[in-house]
XYZ file of C-alpha atoms in Angstrom:
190
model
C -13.357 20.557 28.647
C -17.119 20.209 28.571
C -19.933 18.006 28.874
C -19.202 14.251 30.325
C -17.874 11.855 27.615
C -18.799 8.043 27.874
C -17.088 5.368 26.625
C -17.579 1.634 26.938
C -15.095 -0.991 26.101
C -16.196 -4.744 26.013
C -14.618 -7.994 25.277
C -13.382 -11.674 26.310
C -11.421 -12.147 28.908
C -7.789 -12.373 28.464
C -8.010 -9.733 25.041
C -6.576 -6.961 27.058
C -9.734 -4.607 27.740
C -8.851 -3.636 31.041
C -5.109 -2.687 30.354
C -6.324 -0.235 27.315
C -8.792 0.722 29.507
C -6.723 1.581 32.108
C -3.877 3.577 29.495
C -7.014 5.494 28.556
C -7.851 6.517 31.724
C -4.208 7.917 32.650
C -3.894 9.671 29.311
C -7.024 11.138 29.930
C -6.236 12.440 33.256
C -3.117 13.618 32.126
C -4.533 15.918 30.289
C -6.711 17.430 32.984
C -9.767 15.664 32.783
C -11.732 14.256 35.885
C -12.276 10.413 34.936
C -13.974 7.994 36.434
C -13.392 4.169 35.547
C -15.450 0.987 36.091
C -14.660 -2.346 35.509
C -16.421 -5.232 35.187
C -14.812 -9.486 34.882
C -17.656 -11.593 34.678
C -16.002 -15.015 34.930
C -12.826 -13.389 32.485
C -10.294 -16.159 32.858
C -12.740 -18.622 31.452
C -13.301 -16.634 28.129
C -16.662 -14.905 29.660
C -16.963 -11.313 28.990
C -15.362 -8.185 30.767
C -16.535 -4.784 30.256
C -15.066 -0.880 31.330
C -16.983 1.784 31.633
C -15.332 5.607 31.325
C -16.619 8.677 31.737
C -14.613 11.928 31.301
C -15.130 15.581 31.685
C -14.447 18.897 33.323
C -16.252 16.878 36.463
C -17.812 13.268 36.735
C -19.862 12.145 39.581
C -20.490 8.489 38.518
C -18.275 5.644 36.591
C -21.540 4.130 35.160
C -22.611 4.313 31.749
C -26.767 3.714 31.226
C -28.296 2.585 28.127
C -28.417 5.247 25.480
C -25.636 7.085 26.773
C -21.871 5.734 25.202
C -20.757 8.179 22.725
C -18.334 5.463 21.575
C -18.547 1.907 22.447
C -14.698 -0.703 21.273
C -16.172 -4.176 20.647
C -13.162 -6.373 21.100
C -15.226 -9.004 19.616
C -17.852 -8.759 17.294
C -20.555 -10.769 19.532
C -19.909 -8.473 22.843
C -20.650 -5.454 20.219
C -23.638 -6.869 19.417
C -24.434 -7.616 22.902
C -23.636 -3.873 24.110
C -25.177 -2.042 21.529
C -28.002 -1.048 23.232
C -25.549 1.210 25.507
C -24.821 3.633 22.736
C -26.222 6.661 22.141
C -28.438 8.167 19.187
C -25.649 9.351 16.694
C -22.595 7.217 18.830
C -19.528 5.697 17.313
C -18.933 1.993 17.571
C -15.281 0.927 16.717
C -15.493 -2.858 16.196
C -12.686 -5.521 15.877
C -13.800 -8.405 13.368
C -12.873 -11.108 15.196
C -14.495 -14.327 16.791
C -14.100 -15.783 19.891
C -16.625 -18.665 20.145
C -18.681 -18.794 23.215
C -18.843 -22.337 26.012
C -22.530 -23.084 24.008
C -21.134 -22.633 20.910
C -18.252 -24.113 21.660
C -19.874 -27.552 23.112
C -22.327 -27.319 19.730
C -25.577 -26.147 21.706
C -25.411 -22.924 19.596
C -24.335 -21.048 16.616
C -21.952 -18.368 16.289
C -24.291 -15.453 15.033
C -23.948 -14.631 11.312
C -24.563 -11.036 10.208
C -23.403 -8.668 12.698
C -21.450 -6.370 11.403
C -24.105 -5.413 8.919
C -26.937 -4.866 12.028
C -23.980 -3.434 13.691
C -24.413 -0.758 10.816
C -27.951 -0.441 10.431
C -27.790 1.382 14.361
C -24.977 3.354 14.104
C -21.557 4.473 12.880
C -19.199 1.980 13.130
C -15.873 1.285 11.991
C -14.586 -1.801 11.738
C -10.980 -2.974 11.970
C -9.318 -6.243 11.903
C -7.299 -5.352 14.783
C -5.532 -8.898 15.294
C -4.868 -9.121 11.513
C -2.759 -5.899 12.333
C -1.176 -6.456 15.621
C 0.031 -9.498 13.691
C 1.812 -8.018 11.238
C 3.491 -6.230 13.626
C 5.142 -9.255 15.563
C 2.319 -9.791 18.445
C -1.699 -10.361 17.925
C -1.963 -9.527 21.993
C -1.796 -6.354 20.579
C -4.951 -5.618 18.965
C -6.009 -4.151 22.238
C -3.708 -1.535 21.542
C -4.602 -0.913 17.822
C -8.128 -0.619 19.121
C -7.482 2.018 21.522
C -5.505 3.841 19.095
C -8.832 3.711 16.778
C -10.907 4.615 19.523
C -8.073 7.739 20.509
C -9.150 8.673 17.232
C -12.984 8.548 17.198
C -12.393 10.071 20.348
C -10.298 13.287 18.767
C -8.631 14.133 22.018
C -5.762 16.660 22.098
C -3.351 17.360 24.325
C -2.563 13.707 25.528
C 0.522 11.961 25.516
C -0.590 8.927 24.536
C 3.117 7.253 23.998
C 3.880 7.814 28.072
C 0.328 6.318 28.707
C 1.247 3.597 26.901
C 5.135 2.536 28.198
C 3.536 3.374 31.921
C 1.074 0.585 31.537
C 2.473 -2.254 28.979
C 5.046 -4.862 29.944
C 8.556 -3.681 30.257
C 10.054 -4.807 26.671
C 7.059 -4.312 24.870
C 6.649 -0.818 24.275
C 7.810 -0.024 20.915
C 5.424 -2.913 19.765
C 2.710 -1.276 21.526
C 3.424 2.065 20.053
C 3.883 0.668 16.550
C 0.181 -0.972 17.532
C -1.550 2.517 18.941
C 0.283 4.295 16.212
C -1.497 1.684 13.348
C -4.985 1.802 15.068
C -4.847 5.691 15.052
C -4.268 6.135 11.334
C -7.262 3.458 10.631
């Protein structure tokens, strides 16, 4: 365990940030790191967008991530990565799920939903993109993607020494845990 990791997760309400956020967090400190978690629901039940911030290391002081400073940002939306972006660091990761949720403006026709961002996604960093509802699909439940993204972002990460499947069937609803591991599992081999 060294230096402080940051990582920033961002999304629409109701997309499940806050519960992978949250299965993160206890993997993480079951495997002996300090971790400190901040959450953010800015108007969440009405489709607005919610944000977590975690930092891990041998010790943290602060849950806040500045500008410049993510080492890997999740996008659960492709908008919200666009809007974050300015969070990650020189040389970051960005693990992006191509998929659209439509904003109020754009919804009531006073705007567009932005075209091209997955390709100035990729002129600022590394990203990988995953069409994590496409795949939570195909495995019986599109609430999922959550999942598949963290197990993408598990692996951007490269962690060891985490059980990630106890993490998991602490935090989902009872009944769905083999769909969430079937989920993690497909997001880590992305």
């Amino acid at each position: 365990m060294s230096e402080v990791k940051n990582i920033l997760l961002v999304g629409v309400g109701g997309q499940g940030t806050i519960l992978a956020s949250k299965v993160l967090s206890e993997g993480l400190v079951e495997a002996g790191y300090d971790v400190k978690m901040s959450e953010i629901h800015g108007m969440s039940q009405r489709g607005g967008n919610v944000s977590t911030q975690i930092r891990y290391g041998k010790k943290v002081y602060s849950p806040i991530v500045g500008k410049g400073e993510a080492d890997v940002i999740v996008a659960f939306e492709k908008m919200e990565a666009l809007r974050w972006i300015e969070y990650l660091r020189h040389n970051g990761k960005m693990v992006v799920n191509d998929f659209e949720i439509p904003s109020v403006p754009i919804l009531m026709g006073k705007a567009e939903y932005p075209e091209g961002i997955l390709e100035e996604l990729s002129e600022k960093g590394s990203v990988l993109v995953i069409k994590a509802a496409e795949i939570a699909e195909k495995l019986g439940n599109s609430k999922a993607m959550n999942i598949v993204l963290l197990g993408a972002l598990v692996k951007a990460m490269n962690v060891d020494g985490v059980d990630w499947k106890k993490a998991i069937e602490n935090n989902v609803k009872k009944g769905f845990e083999e769909l969430n591991l079937k989920a993690f599992d497909a997001g880590y081999k992305l």
